[in-house]
Structure formats: C-alpha cells, structure tokens
Tab-separated table of C-alpha atoms in Angstrom:
chain	number	residue	atom	x	y	z
A	5	MET	CA	8.994	-6.699	-9.887
A	6	ASP	CA	8.415	-8.500	-5.981
A	7	VAL	CA	5.368	-9.189	-5.942
A	8	SER	CA	3.221	-6.451	-3.157
A	9	HIS	CA	2.883	-6.712	0.505
A	10	SER	CA	-0.300	-5.760	0.463
A	11	ILE	CA	-2.920	-9.008	0.743
A	12	ARG	CA	-5.521	-6.709	-0.596
A	13	GLU	CA	-3.277	-5.351	-3.739
A	14	ARG	CA	-2.418	-8.740	-4.175
A	15	THR	CA	-5.874	-10.279	-4.249
A	16	ILE	CA	-6.969	-7.332	-6.601
A	17	ALA	CA	-3.977	-8.129	-8.994
A	18	GLU	CA	-5.083	-11.758	-9.025
A	19	ASN	CA	-7.846	-10.970	-10.326
A	20	SER	CA	-7.812	-8.200	-12.992
A	21	LEU	CA	-5.107	-7.680	-16.301
A	22	VAL	CA	-3.137	-5.738	-13.792
A	23	ILE	CA	-1.332	-8.918	-13.548
A	24	LEU	CA	-0.366	-8.674	-16.951
A	25	LEU	CA	0.815	-5.222	-16.421
A	26	GLN	CA	2.860	-6.477	-13.690
A	27	GLY	CA	4.725	-8.458	-15.820
A	28	LEU	CA	6.512	-5.952	-17.967
A	29	HIS	CA	8.902	-4.857	-15.309
A	30	GLY	CA	12.119	-3.835	-16.987
A	31	GLN	CA	10.744	-3.750	-20.876
A	32	VAL	CA	10.122	-1.073	-22.589
A	33	THR	CA	6.693	0.440	-23.431
A	34	THR	CA	4.095	3.166	-24.525
A	35	VAL	CA	1.639	3.596	-22.041
A	36	ASP	CA	-1.228	6.181	-24.021
A	37	LEU	CA	-3.160	8.534	-21.296
A	38	ARG	CA	-6.380	9.530	-21.419
A	39	ASP	CA	-4.875	13.069	-22.561
A	40	GLU	CA	-3.435	11.874	-25.389
A	41	SER	CA	-0.144	12.369	-24.311
A	42	THR	CA	2.098	9.507	-24.007
A	43	ALA	CA	5.006	8.092	-21.860
A	44	ARG	CA	7.803	5.475	-23.448
A	45	GLY	CA	10.430	4.092	-21.271
A	46	SER	CA	10.830	0.987	-18.725
A	47	VAL	CA	8.459	0.031	-16.736
A	48	ILE	CA	9.974	0.031	-12.919
A	49	ASN	CA	6.345	-0.867	-10.896
A	50	VAL	CA	2.591	-1.160	-11.387
A	51	ASP	CA	0.158	-1.427	-8.598
A	52	ALA	CA	-2.830	-3.184	-8.153
A	53	PHE	CA	-4.424	0.658	-9.024
A	54	MET	CA	-2.921	0.452	-12.290
A	55	ASN	CA	-0.347	3.367	-11.188
A	56	ILE	CA	2.870	2.736	-13.360
A	57	ARG	CA	6.598	3.797	-12.638
A	58	LEU	CA	8.776	4.363	-15.720
A	59	GLU	CA	12.024	5.790	-15.938
A	60	LYS	CA	14.210	6.992	-18.744
A	61	VAL	CA	11.274	8.204	-20.476
A	62	LEU	CA	10.213	10.310	-23.769
A	63	TYR	CA	6.915	12.299	-22.699
A	64	ARG	CA	5.633	13.253	-25.854
A	65	ASP	CA	1.988	15.633	-24.477
A	66	ARG	CA	-1.473	16.124	-26.061
A	67	ARG	CA	0.429	18.734	-28.466
A	68	GLY	CA	3.101	16.613	-29.040
A	69	ARG	CA	6.066	18.452	-27.574
A	70	VAL	CA	8.471	15.760	-26.655
A	71	SER	CA	10.062	15.545	-23.441
A	72	SER	CA	12.600	13.030	-21.464
A	73	MET	CA	11.804	12.809	-18.167
A	74	ASP	CA	14.058	10.473	-15.616
A	75	ASP	CA	11.247	9.074	-13.293
A	76	LEU	CA	7.702	9.050	-14.201
A	77	PHE	CA	4.465	7.806	-11.889
A	78	ILE	CA	1.352	7.983	-14.016
A	79	THR	CA	-1.688	7.900	-11.467
A	80	GLY	CA	-3.885	4.766	-13.251
A	81	ARG	CA	-7.072	6.462	-13.407
A	82	ASN	CA	-5.286	8.327	-16.216
A	83	VAL	CA	-4.223	4.951	-18.410
A	84	ARG	CA	-6.199	4.516	-21.474
A	85	TYR	CA	-3.853	1.795	-22.985
A	86	VAL	CA	-0.211	-0.080	-22.028
A	87	HIS	CA	1.796	-1.193	-25.351
A	88	ILE	CA	2.863	-4.646	-24.641
A	89	PRO	CA	5.717	-5.508	-26.592
A	90	ASP	CA	5.176	-7.852	-29.228
A	91	SER	CA	7.802	-10.248	-27.904
A	92	MET	CA	5.908	-11.050	-25.024
A	93	ASN	CA	4.162	-13.970	-24.675
A	94	ILE	CA	1.043	-12.753	-22.624
A	95	ILE	CA	-0.556	-15.931	-21.236
A	96	GLU	CA	2.719	-17.070	-20.393
A	97	THR	CA	3.671	-13.700	-18.290
A	98	ILE	CA	0.072	-13.730	-16.533
A	99	GLU	CA	0.901	-16.913	-15.234
A	100	THR	CA	4.151	-16.427	-14.291
A	101	GLN	CA	2.729	-13.414	-12.116
A	102	LEU	CA	0.470	-15.533	-10.715
A	103	ALA	CA	2.531	-18.330	-9.763
A	104	LYS	CA	4.465	-15.245	-7.323
A	105	ILE	CA	1.482	-14.628	-5.891
A	106	HIS	CA	1.076	-18.270	-4.865
A	107	ARG	CA	4.343	-18.908	-3.525
A	108	VAL	CA	3.906	-15.877	-1.573
A	109	ARG	CA	0.304	-16.508	-0.129
A	110	ASN	CA	1.873	-20.446	0.083
A	111	PHE	CA	5.231	-19.300	2.125
A	112	GLY	CA	5.525	-22.095	4.594
A	113	ALA	CA	3.116	-24.615	3.879
A	114	SER	CA	5.418	-27.391	2.650
A	115	GLY	CA	7.818	-27.032	5.482
A	116	GLY	CA	4.748	-27.049	8.354
A	117	ARG	CA	4.947	-23.772	9.564
A	118	LYS	CA	2.739	-21.487	8.151
A	119	GLU	CA	2.720	-17.896	8.489
A	120	TYR	CA	-0.499	-16.309	8.671
A	121	SER	CA	-0.556	-13.421	7.106
A	122	LYS	CA	-2.840	-10.914	9.418
A	123	LYS	CA	-3.034	-6.947	8.792
A	124	LYS	CA	-2.319	-5.815	12.347
B	5	MET	CA	-7.131	27.317	-11.829
B	6	VAL	CA	-5.369	28.247	-8.503
B	7	VAL	CA	-5.197	30.919	-6.483
B	8	LEU	CA	-2.740	31.220	-4.097
B	9	LYS	CA	-4.433	31.490	-0.902
B	10	SER	CA	-3.609	32.087	2.814
B	11	LEU	CA	-3.794	28.795	3.838
B	12	HIS	CA	-1.669	26.494	6.636
B	13	PRO	CA	0.657	24.579	6.409
B	14	PRO	CA	-0.162	20.745	7.157
B	15	SER	CA	0.495	20.042	10.814
B	16	GLU	CA	0.374	16.180	10.308
B	17	GLY	CA	1.205	13.268	7.325
B	18	VAL	CA	3.880	15.279	6.261
B	19	ARG	CA	6.226	13.109	4.049
B	20	LEU	CA	8.678	15.575	3.142
B	21	GLN	CA	9.145	19.430	2.965
B	22	GLN	CA	11.230	21.400	0.666
B	23	ALA	CA	12.081	24.488	1.385
B	24	ASP	CA	13.949	26.546	-1.136
B	25	THR	CA	11.662	25.369	-3.765
B	26	THR	CA	10.145	27.809	-6.819
B	27	ALA	CA	6.646	27.027	-7.557
B	28	VAL	CA	5.857	27.624	-11.301
B	29	LEU	CA	2.594	27.323	-12.239
B	30	ASP	CA	1.196	27.217	-16.326
B	31	GLY	CA	4.822	28.657	-17.013
B	32	LYS	CA	3.968	31.196	-14.609
B	33	ARG	CA	7.036	31.508	-11.700
B	34	LEU	CA	5.631	32.123	-8.160
B	35	GLY	CA	8.420	32.399	-6.364
B	36	SER	CA	10.375	30.570	-4.162
B	37	GLY	CA	9.340	28.654	-0.869
B	38	THR	CA	8.525	25.408	0.579
B	39	LEU	CA	6.681	22.416	-0.826
B	40	PHE	CA	4.769	19.961	1.592
B	41	VAL	CA	4.302	16.280	0.597
B	42	ALA	CA	1.982	15.027	3.266
B	43	GLU	CA	-0.194	12.376	2.680
B	44	ALA	CA	-3.819	13.819	2.882
B	45	HIS	CA	-2.642	17.139	0.267
B	46	LEU	CA	0.011	18.468	-1.736
B	47	SER	CA	1.230	21.838	-0.553
B	48	TRP	CA	3.759	25.181	-1.593
B	49	PHE	CA	3.659	28.052	0.577
B	50	ASP	CA	5.634	31.015	-0.110
B	51	GLY	CA	7.769	33.492	1.643
B	52	SER	CA	4.789	35.244	2.987
B	53	GLY	CA	1.696	32.168	3.857
B	54	MET	CA	-0.032	32.172	0.881
B	55	GLY	CA	0.049	29.534	-0.705
B	56	PHE	CA	-1.789	26.335	-2.842
B	57	CYS	CA	-3.358	22.879	-1.996
B	58	LEU	CA	-3.511	20.124	-4.605
B	59	GLU	CA	-5.737	16.612	-3.811
B	60	TYR	CA	-3.538	13.702	-5.251
B	61	PRO	CA	-7.062	11.884	-7.362
B	62	SER	CA	-6.210	15.358	-9.319
B	63	ILE	CA	-2.932	14.364	-10.162
B	64	SER	CA	-2.422	12.329	-13.035
B	65	LEU	CA	1.166	12.171	-13.349
B	66	HIS	CA	4.297	13.724	-11.728
B	67	ALA	CA	7.804	13.196	-12.733
B	68	ILE	CA	11.530	14.415	-12.095
B	69	SER	CA	12.203	16.139	-14.997
B	70	ARG	CA	16.430	17.073	-16.219
B	71	ASP	CA	15.580	17.466	-19.982
B	72	LEU	CA	16.912	21.063	-20.146
B	73	SER	CA	15.468	22.013	-23.469
B	74	ALA	CA	12.014	21.595	-22.075
B	75	PHE	CA	13.012	23.783	-19.052
B	76	PRO	CA	16.257	25.381	-17.987
B	77	GLU	CA	16.277	23.617	-14.361
B	78	GLU	CA	15.668	19.982	-13.520
B	79	HIS	CA	12.086	20.265	-11.592
B	80	LEU	CA	9.503	18.055	-9.918
B	81	TYR	CA	7.242	18.282	-13.120
B	82	VAL	CA	3.260	17.585	-11.661
B	83	MET	CA	0.188	17.218	-14.105
B	84	VAL	CA	-3.481	18.191	-12.366
B	85	THR	CA	-6.605	17.591	-14.500
B	86	ALA	CA	-9.779	19.312	-13.229
B	87	GLU	CA	-12.342	15.920	-12.704
B	88	LEU	CA	-14.529	15.611	-16.010
B	89	ASP	CA	-17.984	16.022	-13.176
B	90	ASP	CA	-15.967	19.225	-11.898
B	91	GLU	CA	-18.195	21.471	-13.986
B	92	ALA	CA	-18.251	23.991	-12.635
B	93	GLU	CA	-14.201	24.291	-11.997
B	94	ALA	CA	-13.415	23.340	-15.845
B	95	GLU	CA	-15.861	26.781	-16.707
B	96	GLN	CA	-14.090	29.025	-13.957
B	97	GLN	CA	-10.512	27.666	-16.043
B	98	ASP	CA	-11.629	28.373	-19.127
B	99	LYS	CA	-12.886	31.993	-18.481
B	100	ALA	CA	-9.969	32.250	-16.441
B	101	SER	CA	-7.325	31.161	-19.159
B	102	ASP	CA	-9.474	32.471	-22.173
B	103	ASP	CA	-7.484	35.452	-22.828
B	104	GLU	CA	-3.895	33.436	-21.651
B	105	GLU	CA	-3.341	30.407	-22.947
B	106	SER	CA	-4.589	29.002	-26.248
B	107	ASP	CA	-5.111	25.448	-25.713
B	108	SER	CA	-8.154	26.387	-23.181
B	109	ASP	CA	-10.484	24.215	-25.808
B	110	SER	CA	-12.566	21.883	-23.884
B	111	GLU	CA	-10.636	18.279	-23.868
B	112	ASP	CA	-12.083	14.921	-23.208
B	113	SER	CA	-10.234	15.196	-19.589
B	114	GLY	CA	-11.014	18.676	-19.170
B	115	THR	CA	-8.645	21.288	-18.362
B	116	ILE	CA	-4.861	20.608	-17.520
B	117	THR	CA	-2.418	22.554	-15.441
B	118	GLU	CA	1.546	21.309	-15.257
B	119	ILE	CA	2.929	22.636	-12.576
B	120	ARG	CA	6.752	22.513	-12.281
B	121	PHE	CA	8.741	22.636	-8.601
B	122	VAL	CA	11.654	23.451	-8.711
B	123	PRO	CA	14.031	22.905	-5.483
B	124	SER	CA	17.473	24.615	-5.132
B	125	ASP	CA	18.717	21.422	-4.400
B	126	LYS	CA	18.705	19.348	-7.232
B	127	ALA	CA	18.935	16.199	-5.060
B	128	ALA	CA	15.794	16.542	-3.454
B	129	LEU	CA	14.520	15.293	-6.253
B	130	GLU	CA	14.505	11.881	-5.985
B	131	PRO	CA	13.128	12.016	-2.346
B	132	MET	CA	10.714	14.132	-3.489
B	133	PHE	CA	9.019	12.332	-6.413
B	134	SER	CA	9.182	9.140	-4.245
B	135	ALA	CA	7.200	10.340	-1.534
B	136	MET	CA	4.641	11.848	-3.794
B	137	CYS	CA	4.295	7.996	-5.404
B	138	ASP	CA	3.626	7.333	-1.560
B	139	CYS	CA	0.996	9.564	-1.480
B	140	GLN	CA	-0.345	8.525	-4.480
B	141	ALA	CA	-0.818	5.535	-3.950
B	142	LEU	CA	-2.867	6.287	-0.433
B	143	HIS	CA	-5.467	7.703	-3.075
B	144	PRO	CA	-6.441	4.923	-5.424
B	145	ASP	CA	-9.707	5.788	-7.645
B	146	PRO	CA	-12.891	5.157	-5.953
B	147	ASP	CA	-14.536	4.851	-8.995
B	148	ASP	CA	-12.242	1.807	-9.957
B	149	ALA	CA	-15.038	-1.198	-10.146
B	150	ASP	CA	-12.241	-3.360	-9.747
B	151	THR	CA	-11.934	-2.279	-5.914
B	152	ASP	CA	-14.139	-4.404	-3.513
B	153	ASP	CA	-14.351	-4.988	-0.187
B	154	ASP	CA	-15.063	-8.588	-1.153
B	155	ASP	CA	-10.935	-9.272	-1.727
B	156	TYR	CA	-10.472	-9.698	1.602
B	157	GLU	CA	-12.412	-12.648	2.043
B	158	GLY	CA	-11.136	-14.142	-1.513
B	159	GLU	CA	-7.993	-13.791	0.269
B	160	GLU	CA	-8.810	-16.304	2.996
B	161	TYR	CA	-10.994	-18.565	1.202
B	162	ASP	CA	-8.344	-18.901	-1.194
B	163	VAL	CA	-6.011	-20.138	1.831
B	164	GLU	CA	-7.617	-22.255	2.806
B	165	GLU	CA	-8.394	-23.803	-0.734
B	166	ALA	CA	-4.094	-24.193	-0.781
B	167	GLU	CA	-4.307	-26.069	2.700
B	168	GLN	CA	-7.029	-28.442	0.770
B	169	GLU	CA	-4.692	-28.592	-2.080
B	170	GLN	CA	-1.631	-29.328	0.014
B	171	GLY	CA	-3.043	-31.924	2.171
B	172	ARG	CA	-3.188	-34.154	0.041
B	173	GLY	CA	-0.031	-35.345	0.664
B	174	GLN	CA	0.816	-33.059	3.644
B	175	GLY	CA	-3.028	-32.728	5.487
B	176	ASP	CA	-1.062	-33.981	8.978
B	177	ILE	CA	0.741	-30.324	9.261
B	178	PRO	CA	-1.400	-28.543	11.399
B	179	THR	CA	-1.040	-24.965	11.393
B	180	PHE	CA	0.653	-23.051	14.183
B	181	TYR	CA	-0.817	-19.618	15.654
B	182	THR	CA	0.498	-17.285	18.510
B	183	TYR	CA	-0.745	-17.704	21.549
B	184	GLU	CA	-2.885	-14.289	21.070
B	185	GLU	CA	-3.825	-15.580	16.879
B	186	GLY	CA	-4.916	-18.543	18.626
B	187	LEU	CA	-7.226	-17.630	21.201
B	188	SER	CA	-9.099	-15.334	18.824
B	189	HIS	CA	-9.573	-17.833	16.613
B	190	LEU	CA	-11.247	-19.748	19.277
B	191	THR	CA	-14.971	-20.800	19.507
B	192	SER	CA	-17.078	-21.494	22.834
B	193	GLU	CA	-16.259	-25.299	22.559
B	194	GLY	CA	-13.045	-24.329	22.056
B	195	GLN	CA	-12.726	-21.588	24.888
B	196	ALA	CA	-14.334	-24.445	27.034
B	197	THR	CA	-12.033	-27.201	25.776
B	198	LEU	CA	-9.069	-24.875	27.123
B	199	ASP	CA	-10.569	-24.136	30.268
B	200	ARG	CA	-10.470	-27.574	31.249
B	201	LEU	CA	-7.319	-28.786	29.478
B	202	GLU	CA	-5.196	-25.359	31.881
B	203	GLY	CA	-7.397	-27.138	34.886
B	204	MET	CA	-6.233	-30.411	34.568
B	205	LEU	CA	-3.107	-29.591	33.785
B	206	ALA	CA	-2.753	-26.746	36.877
B	207	GLN	CA	-4.145	-29.901	38.670
B	208	SER	CA	-1.167	-32.109	38.078
B	209	VAL	CA	0.813	-29.566	39.227
B	210	ALA	CA	-0.392	-28.737	42.265
B	211	GLN	CA	0.018	-32.700	42.422
B	212	GLN	CA	3.442	-32.642	41.762
B	213	TYR	CA	3.512	-29.851	44.540
B	214	HIS	CA	2.150	-31.847	47.288
B	215	MET	CA	4.408	-34.806	46.289
B	216	ALA	CA	7.402	-32.970	47.913
B	217	GLY	CA	5.386	-33.554	50.779
B	218	VAL	CA	4.213	-36.676	52.645
B	219	ARG	CA	1.483	-37.662	50.259
B	220	THR	CA	2.867	-39.103	47.144
B	221	ASP	CA	-0.261	-40.777	44.691
B	222	VAL	CA	-3.372	-39.636	46.156
B	223	PRO	CA	-4.216	-36.766	44.649
B	224	SER	CA	-5.082	-33.299	46.486
B	225	VAL	CA	-8.195	-33.368	45.471
B	226	GLU	CA	-9.878	-35.887	47.596
B	227	PHE	CA	-8.398	-34.699	50.203
B	228	GLU	CA	-9.609	-31.317	50.076
B	229	ASP	CA	-10.360	-31.331	54.200
B	230	GLY	CA	-7.168	-33.270	54.405
B	231	MET	CA	-4.940	-30.291	52.992
B	232	GLU	CA	-6.216	-27.409	56.372
B	233	VAL	CA	-4.139	-30.350	58.421
B	234	ASP	CA	-1.305	-31.012	56.297
B	235	SER	CA	-0.559	-27.136	56.576
B	236	SER	CA	-0.304	-26.983	60.527
B	237	THR	CA	2.195	-29.781	60.220
B	238	VAL	CA	3.914	-29.058	57.044
B	239	THR	CA	4.186	-25.209	57.660
B	240	GLY	CA	7.708	-24.330	55.717
B	241	GLN	CA	8.036	-27.758	54.483
B	242	PHE	CA	7.355	-26.540	50.602
B	243	ASP	CA	9.666	-23.560	51.381
B	244	ASP	CA	12.335	-24.862	48.960
B	245	ALA	CA	10.035	-26.015	46.316
B	246	ASP	CA	11.088	-24.207	42.882
B	247	VAL	CA	7.579	-24.768	42.240
B	248	ASP	CA	5.950	-20.992	41.680
B	249	HIS	CA	2.732	-21.449	41.680
B	250	TRP	CA	-0.590	-19.390	42.709
C-alpha cells in the first residue's frame, strides 16, 4: 500500500495508531463494526480517517446473516475493532510504516534538490 | 426513512452517473432510475423525477455484492445509519417501520437502512463503488478528535527537523526553490538584498552594453551627463548589439 499523497493524511497517520492499520495491507482480518456486524476480508487500503477497504469479504450482519462481497468500503466512523492477525509483529509494522512516510518526506534530501511539497 | 421527493439531480461535482439502475430500499423495489454519485450527496431519481438523496456521513459502508444467495442480482449495497443524536429521525423511523419490520428495536447505532442499487450494466459496479469511495473520503468524520489543523504545522516542523538531522553530514546542500516559491519566502531584508543584487546585475549588463562603444572600463554611472553626448554621436552604433535591454 502506497503512502498517501496527502500531507494531511500522512501527518494524521504518523501521529495515531491508524498507521498500524495501514500496515495491514494484504492481510486477512476481521473488522467489527459499531452496529455489531462483522466483515472479514483482505485489506486493500486504510486511510488516515480509518476508512477501510476490504476485498473478498465475508460479511455477517448484526442479525447473523452471512453474505459475500467482492469489495467493501467501511466508513472509519463505523469501525469498532480491527482484528490484528496474531502472526503480525505490531512494533515492526509500525516502524516500517513510519519509515515509509519519512522516506517520502525526505525524498531527494540526500541528493541535493529537495522537493518542497506545497499544496497549491 | 427515505421518502421519495421531487428533487433536482445534482448539477456539479458528479463523479458518476449510472442510468438503468434499480433502487431497492429495505427490500422494497423502487423501480428503475438513475444513480448520481456526486461529491456533495448520493442521489437516485426514477423516471418521473422523484428520488432520494443521501448524505455521505450517514453511509456506514458500501460494497459490491455478487453473492446471489443474498440477493438475486449483482448490486451495489449501501448501508445507511441514522445518527445517534438525530433522535427525531430515529423516532420517525421506529414509527414508520414498526409494522413492516421486526428489527426496528432500538440498536445502539440507531436504525439501519439497506439500499441496493442494481445497475442493468453489471460492469458498472466497480466504477460505482470507486466513485463512492472517493466521495466518502471527501467527508471525513467531523467528530474525530484526531483531525487537527495543527497537523499542517506539524508537517513543516518535521521537514526542518529532518533537514537538521540530515545536516550533520550534508548541511551544505541548499534547498532550491522555484522562482515563485522562492519569492514568497523572502523576508523584507531578503527582498532588499534581491533588489540590490538585481540592480547590480542590471548595471553590469549596462556596462557590457556600453563597452560595445567607445568607453570600455569606465562605469557608465560616473558619466551620466556624458551619456547624452554619447548618444548623439554614436547613434546606431549599438544597432547590431545582441543585448536586448529595456
């Protein structure tokens, strides 16, 4: 998953645990929603607002009915829990994600010409 | 909850428009119409111009459902939740849906409405889904305590910090700006310096200009009066000069 192109999103991610969720790219996880339904699928993207995109999803609604969805987008506001796979090293994932953001920010600094990222 | 009203389709910010799309609201088919995925709202209109409009913050999730056991056709599934503090709406929904559905018992998250958009062109499902994702991202949760305007300033400090860190070994490398960016970063001192330098540059070019004539190493500034004399005697002397100045 690429680092977000938005400075604002990178800064928000850097300062919150959302950055951990962004390291879940490709992993199969279960997301519990506020309304007590759950969605299990592979993480395609998580943005700084915790909006989560999953694919190949098994969605169980709050009444227990299961259906499968190809592509699912959950609004960040409606996320209650995200299950981190046991196999994942949380600290390492956070550090890797932080390093990605710093690489983007310092792009070119060691070479001489620094890109000043300015929103126009 | 969603009553069909006579509304106007959105005129701007329309990311996607999908005709021949049936809307199914909580299991009730509303017929075929056109879905508009606009940046401000999500709306759908049937053939007679009646329709409904959804606000993105009220949409909890949306998905492409190809599971025919859940619903007989492939469709775009949208779940709409009433806000917790929107008591009036929740009450209204409870009253309206009491006889129809048994799940109107008050949930923590309020009443939920399921809407399915069934396009006749199934290939449109992915663009519909993507357009909705894009528009959802435009409406981040306003209640989220983490989203601070200070974040912008945080970014700038980080940049400088990073420069200092890097400066241990490579502090001599200057930061380059484009002309416009550079100008906007000038302090008044900087502007004065720039003016002086530009003035000096202008003078030195003027010197080159006059070097094409009689005077060679004498600065033109000292002979301001003499310049008039020069111009009368050497008119046309500089016609072949390449210096295109002022």
